[in-house]
C-alpha cells in the first residue's frame, strides 16, 4: 500500500521528543515493512536542510544529550529506499537553494502535486 | 482517475496554507479526479458570504464539491441564508460515506 | 453500504483543540453507520483514554460538578466502544506505547490497548481507508 506522508508542521515538539514525531514514526513503520515516502511542505521544507544543529540545551544542570538530528533521520529514510521530496515553491519562498538541501532529496513544484498524488494509494497529511 | 476527500479545518485568515489547499483541490479536479472539500471547524467561517468566499464558487466551477459541516455552522451561528455560493450543507455521515468508498482522505 | 473498516490517527491532547471532537464525531458517525473503526492515538492523543481524568464544578456558571456534567474524553470514548458493540461492530483503540510512557498516562480505560507504529501500519493495511488528523 504505497503511502505518501505529508509533513508541513515543523519544529513543533522536536526538542522534547528528541525527534520529529512524523519523521520518527515513518522510520518505525518502514522498519515494519511499510512502503512509504515523504513530502515536506510549508516550513517543514527546512527539514531537508544540511547543517541543522539542535545541540547544547541545558535546563538548570540538566543537559540534553540526544538532541533531535532530523538530517540524519532523513538520510536514514533515504538509505532505506524512501523517497523524500520538498515542495520547491515553499523552499524558494524561504530562500533555500538546491545546494542547501540534503543529497537525494527531490524537488516538486506545487503545480505538480495533483499528478504526483496519483502515484499513491494513500496520502496521510500529518 | 481517483477520488479525494479533503477536510479543511482552518480559515484563510488563520493560515496562509488554506489558499494552497483550495488550489490543490482545484488542481486535483482539473486532473480529472473526483474531489470533495469538506469544511469543518473554523474552515466554515468563510462559508458565510464574505470577501474570501468567492473561492468556493471558483472551486465549484472547477468541479469540486464543497460541503460544509452542519454542526460547525450551527456552533458559529451561520444560518443557511448567509452561505456563499458554491457550498452545500452536509453532515459527517456524508464524509464517512466518502471515506468508506475509499477516497484518498486528507485532513488540513 | 457494506461494513467497512476505517482507521483514524489522532494526535491532539485532550482539551487543546477542536480536532479532538471532530475525530470523535467521525468515529461516532462511522460506528452508527455500522463500520468498524481502529484508532491509533499518537502523541498527546494517548491521554484521551487516561482513566484519571476527573470532572469539576464551574463556579463561573454557578454549577457544581454534577450540574456541570463536564464531558471527559475517556467517558465519550467508553460510550463509543459501547455503541460499537451495540451496532455489531468494533472500536479498537490503540495508544502508542512510547507516547504513553513519556506522558505518564499508562492507566487507561478498559478496552484501550497499548501498541506501536507497526500496529498502525498493520491496521492501515487491513483497513478500507485511513485518515490522519495531524496536530499543529
CSV table of C-alpha atoms in Angstrom, one decimal, chain C residues 2-82:
chain,number,residue,atom,x,y,z
C,2,UNK,CA,-21.4,-2.8,3.4
C,3,UNK,CA,-19.5,-2.7,6.6
C,4,UNK,CA,-16.1,-1.2,6.2
C,5,UNK,CA,-13.0,-0.9,8.4
C,6,UNK,CA,-11.7,2.6,8.9
C,7,UNK,CA,-8.6,3.7,10.7
C,8,UNK,CA,-8.2,7.1,12.2
C,9,UNK,CA,-4.9,8.6,13.6
C,10,UNK,CA,-5.4,11.3,16.2
C,11,UNK,CA,-2.6,13.3,17.8
C,12,UNK,CA,-4.0,16.1,19.9
C,13,UNK,CA,-4.1,16.0,23.7
C,14,UNK,CA,-7.5,16.4,25.3
C,15,UNK,CA,-8.9,19.9,25.9
C,16,UNK,CA,-6.5,21.5,23.5
C,17,UNK,CA,-8.0,21.6,20.0
C,18,UNK,CA,-11.3,21.2,18.2
C,19,UNK,CA,-9.7,18.4,16.1
C,20,UNK,CA,-10.3,16.0,19.1
C,21,UNK,CA,-14.0,16.5,19.0
C,22,UNK,CA,-14.1,16.3,15.2
C,23,UNK,CA,-12.2,13.0,15.4
C,24,UNK,CA,-14.7,11.6,18.0
C,25,UNK,CA,-17.6,12.8,15.8
C,26,UNK,CA,-16.2,10.9,12.8
C,27,UNK,CA,-15.8,7.8,14.9
C,28,UNK,CA,-19.4,8.2,16.2
C,29,UNK,CA,-20.7,8.6,12.7
C,30,UNK,CA,-18.7,5.6,11.4
C,31,UNK,CA,-19.9,3.4,14.2
C,32,UNK,CA,-23.5,4.4,13.8
C,33,UNK,CA,-23.3,3.5,10.2
C,34,UNK,CA,-22.1,0.0,11.2
C,35,UNK,CA,-18.4,0.3,10.3
C,36,UNK,CA,-15.5,-0.9,12.4
C,37,UNK,CA,-13.0,1.7,13.5
C,38,UNK,CA,-9.4,1.4,14.6
C,39,UNK,CA,-8.0,4.5,16.3
C,40,UNK,CA,-4.2,4.9,16.6
C,41,UNK,CA,-3.7,7.5,19.2
C,42,UNK,CA,-0.3,9.2,18.8
C,43,UNK,CA,1.5,11.8,20.9
C,44,UNK,CA,-0.9,13.8,23.1
C,45,UNK,CA,-3.9,11.8,22.0
C,46,UNK,CA,-2.8,8.9,24.2
C,47,UNK,CA,-4.2,10.9,27.1
C,48,UNK,CA,-7.7,10.8,25.7
C,49,UNK,CA,-8.3,7.4,27.3
C,50,UNK,CA,-6.4,8.3,30.6
C,51,UNK,CA,-8.5,6.8,33.4
C,52,UNK,CA,-7.7,9.5,35.9
C,53,UNK,CA,-9.5,12.4,34.1
C,54,UNK,CA,-11.8,13.9,36.6
C,55,UNK,CA,-14.8,16.2,36.3
C,56,UNK,CA,-15.0,19.6,38.1
C,57,UNK,CA,-17.5,22.2,39.1
C,58,UNK,CA,-17.9,25.6,37.3
C,59,UNK,CA,-18.1,28.5,39.7
C,60,UNK,CA,-18.3,31.0,36.8
C,61,UNK,CA,-21.6,29.5,35.8
C,62,UNK,CA,-22.7,28.6,39.3
C,63,UNK,CA,-22.8,24.8,38.7
C,64,UNK,CA,-21.5,22.1,40.9
C,65,UNK,CA,-19.7,19.1,39.4
C,66,UNK,CA,-22.8,17.1,38.9
C,67,UNK,CA,-24.6,20.0,37.2
C,68,UNK,CA,-21.6,20.9,35.1
C,69,UNK,CA,-21.6,17.3,33.8
C,70,UNK,CA,-18.2,18.1,32.3
C,71,UNK,CA,-17.6,15.9,29.3
C,72,UNK,CA,-14.5,13.8,29.7
C,73,UNK,CA,-12.9,12.3,26.6
C,74,UNK,CA,-12.4,9.0,28.4
C,75,UNK,CA,-16.2,8.8,29.0
C,76,UNK,CA,-17.0,9.7,25.4
C,77,UNK,CA,-14.6,7.0,24.2
C,78,UNK,CA,-16.0,4.4,26.5
C,79,UNK,CA,-19.5,5.3,25.3
C,80,UNK,CA,-18.3,5.0,21.7
C,81,UNK,CA,-16.9,1.5,22.5
C,82,UNK,CA,-20.4,0.6,23.8
